Each structure stands twice: as C-alpha cells, then as structure tokens.
Amino acid sequence: MSDILQQLDRILAQRKLADPAGSYVASLHHKGLNKILEKVGEEATEVILAAKDTGDDPGALIGEVADLWFHTLVLLSHLNLDSAAVLECLQQRVGVSGLEEKASRT
C-alpha cells in the first residue's frame, strides 16, 4: 500500500513546479505555507465532523481522511519532505508504548 504514497510523492513533486493556473497543487504551493496550513486545518475539521456523523456509512469519513492525508502530503512536499520520512517515524514507533514514546520527546 505504501506504493500509492510513493506515487503521490512523485506526482506532488512534479506538480510543485507546474503552472499554478493549471494545477491545484501548484496553486497551493504558489499561495504559500499559510494557505497549505489553512487547508490542512480545514480538512482536519471536516474529518472530525464526518466522524461524528458516520453512522452506518463510513464512506464520507474515509473520503475526508483521504483529503486530509492528501493535503498533509502537499504540506510535506512544500517543506521538501515526503511520506518516507513519516513512514520511517511510524516504523520506529512500532512496538513502543505510546506513553513511553510521548515521554521520550524533548
């Protein structure tokens, strides 16, 4: 499944350099970090609202989480990072107690 993340990383890197008039991702990069952060916050709020209204159909929630992940990947791309760094961080945390991991942060 991480193949899709690598694929998105490549696409986002390409679109970062594209014409903002023809690419949504390029337009976000062109507008700058604050606009991208605003989109991440907006998508996070939509995830929360969809989770509260999920009921028997999780489809809307899944779509909103996908939007949040996508915009987070745009954020990483804007900062010259990619999903591999996040996956590596998650890999290092596997098997570590969440309480221990949090306590180890400085």
GROMACS .gro file of C-alpha atoms in nm:
model
  106
    1MET     CA    1   0.000   0.000   0.000
    2SER     CA    2   0.286   0.242   0.058
    3ASP     CA    3   0.337   0.234  -0.321
    4ILE     CA    4   0.050   0.480  -0.352
    5LEU     CA    5   0.230   0.714  -0.114
    6GLN     CA    6   0.548   0.696  -0.323
    7GLN     CA    7   0.341   0.757  -0.634
    8LEU     CA    8   0.174   1.059  -0.475
    9ASP     CA    9   0.513   1.190  -0.357
   10ARG     CA   10   0.639   1.183  -0.717
   11ILE     CA   11   0.325   1.347  -0.855
   12LEU     CA   12   0.329   1.618  -0.588
   13ALA     CA   13   0.697   1.692  -0.656
   14GLN     CA   14   0.616   1.736  -1.025
   15ARG     CA   15   0.309   1.949  -0.962
   16LYS     CA   16   0.503   2.168  -0.721
   17LEU     CA   17   0.685   2.301  -1.027
   18ALA     CA   18   0.377   2.320  -1.252
   19ASP     CA   19   0.185   2.626  -1.364
   20PRO     CA   20  -0.047   2.737  -1.081
   21ALA     CA   21  -0.315   2.819  -1.338
   22GLY     CA   22  -0.336   2.455  -1.443
   23SER     CA   23  -0.269   2.264  -1.120
   24TYR     CA   24  -0.448   2.275  -0.787
   25VAL     CA   25  -0.133   2.155  -0.607
   26ALA     CA   26   0.084   2.413  -0.784
   27SER     CA   27  -0.167   2.683  -0.687
   28LEU     CA   28  -0.139   2.580  -0.321
   29HIS     CA   29   0.241   2.595  -0.338
   30HIS     CA   30   0.220   2.932  -0.512
   31LYS     CA   31  -0.007   3.069  -0.236
   32GLY     CA   32   0.246   2.956   0.023
   33LEU     CA   33   0.274   2.774   0.352
   34ASN     CA   34  -0.004   2.958   0.532
   35LYS     CA   35  -0.260   2.860   0.265
   36ILE     CA   36  -0.147   2.497   0.281
   37LEU     CA   37  -0.171   2.501   0.662
   38GLU     CA   38  -0.519   2.650   0.633
   39LYS     CA   39  -0.623   2.363   0.403
   40VAL     CA   40  -0.481   2.102   0.643
   41GLY     CA   41  -0.676   2.260   0.929
   42GLU     CA   42  -0.993   2.275   0.721
   43GLU     CA   43  -0.960   1.910   0.624
   44ALA     CA   44  -0.892   1.807   0.985
   45THR     CA   45  -1.213   1.981   1.090
   46GLU     CA   46  -1.404   1.801   0.815
   47VAL     CA   47  -1.266   1.467   0.939
   48ILE     CA   48  -1.392   1.543   1.288
   49LEU     CA   49  -1.738   1.637   1.162
   50ALA     CA   50  -1.760   1.332   0.936
   51ALA     CA   51  -1.653   1.103   1.223
   52LYS     CA   52  -1.932   1.239   1.441
   53ASP     CA   53  -2.185   1.172   1.164
   54THR     CA   54  -2.052   0.837   1.038
   55GLY     CA   55  -2.344   0.617   1.144
   56ASP     CA   56  -2.359   0.300   0.934
   57ASP     CA   57  -2.183   0.453   0.630
   58PRO     CA   58  -1.813   0.531   0.679
   59GLY     CA   59  -1.773   0.646   0.316
   60ALA     CA   60  -1.781   1.019   0.394
   61LEU     CA   61  -1.531   0.977   0.674
   62ILE     CA   62  -1.295   0.776   0.452
   63GLY     CA   63  -1.317   1.048   0.186
   64GLU     CA   64  -1.241   1.322   0.437
   65VAL     CA   65  -0.945   1.131   0.581
   66ALA     CA   66  -0.814   1.087   0.226
   67ASP     CA   67  -0.846   1.465   0.174
   68LEU     CA   68  -0.659   1.529   0.500
   69TRP     CA   69  -0.381   1.286   0.410
   70PHE     CA   70  -0.353   1.441   0.063
   71HIS     CA   71  -0.322   1.795   0.194
   72THR     CA   72  -0.073   1.676   0.456
   73LEU     CA   73   0.135   1.527   0.173
   74VAL     CA   74   0.117   1.864  -0.005
   75LEU     CA   75   0.245   2.024   0.317
   76LEU     CA   76   0.536   1.779   0.336
   77SER     CA   77   0.616   1.844  -0.030
   78HIS     CA   78   0.612   2.219   0.028
   79LEU     CA   79   0.871   2.170   0.304
   80ASN     CA   80   1.080   1.941   0.078
   81LEU     CA   81   0.985   1.629   0.274
   82ASP     CA   82   0.788   1.322   0.171
   83SER     CA   83   0.590   1.032   0.307
   84ALA     CA   84   0.900   0.815   0.350
   85ALA     CA   85   1.009   1.025   0.650
   86VAL     CA   86   0.670   0.979   0.814
   87LEU     CA   87   0.665   0.606   0.742
   88GLU     CA   88   1.014   0.572   0.890
   89CYS     CA   89   0.899   0.755   1.204
   90LEU     CA   90   0.598   0.527   1.234
   91GLN     CA   91   0.818   0.221   1.181
   92GLN     CA   92   1.043   0.330   1.468
   93ARG     CA   93   0.739   0.359   1.693
   94VAL     CA   94   0.605   0.010   1.625
   95GLY     CA   95   0.613  -0.188   1.947
   96VAL     CA   96   0.681   0.120   2.159
   97SER     CA   97   0.424   0.217   2.417
   98GLY     CA   98   0.253   0.541   2.325
   99LEU     CA   99   0.306   0.664   2.679
  100GLU     CA  100   0.678   0.581   2.664
  101GLU     CA  101   0.717   0.740   2.321
  102LYS     CA  102   0.549   1.060   2.432
  103ALA     CA  103   0.760   1.076   2.750
  104SER     CA  104   1.080   1.038   2.544
  105ARG     CA  105   1.015   1.356   2.342
  106THR     CA  106   1.223   1.654   2.443
   0.00000   0.00000   0.00000
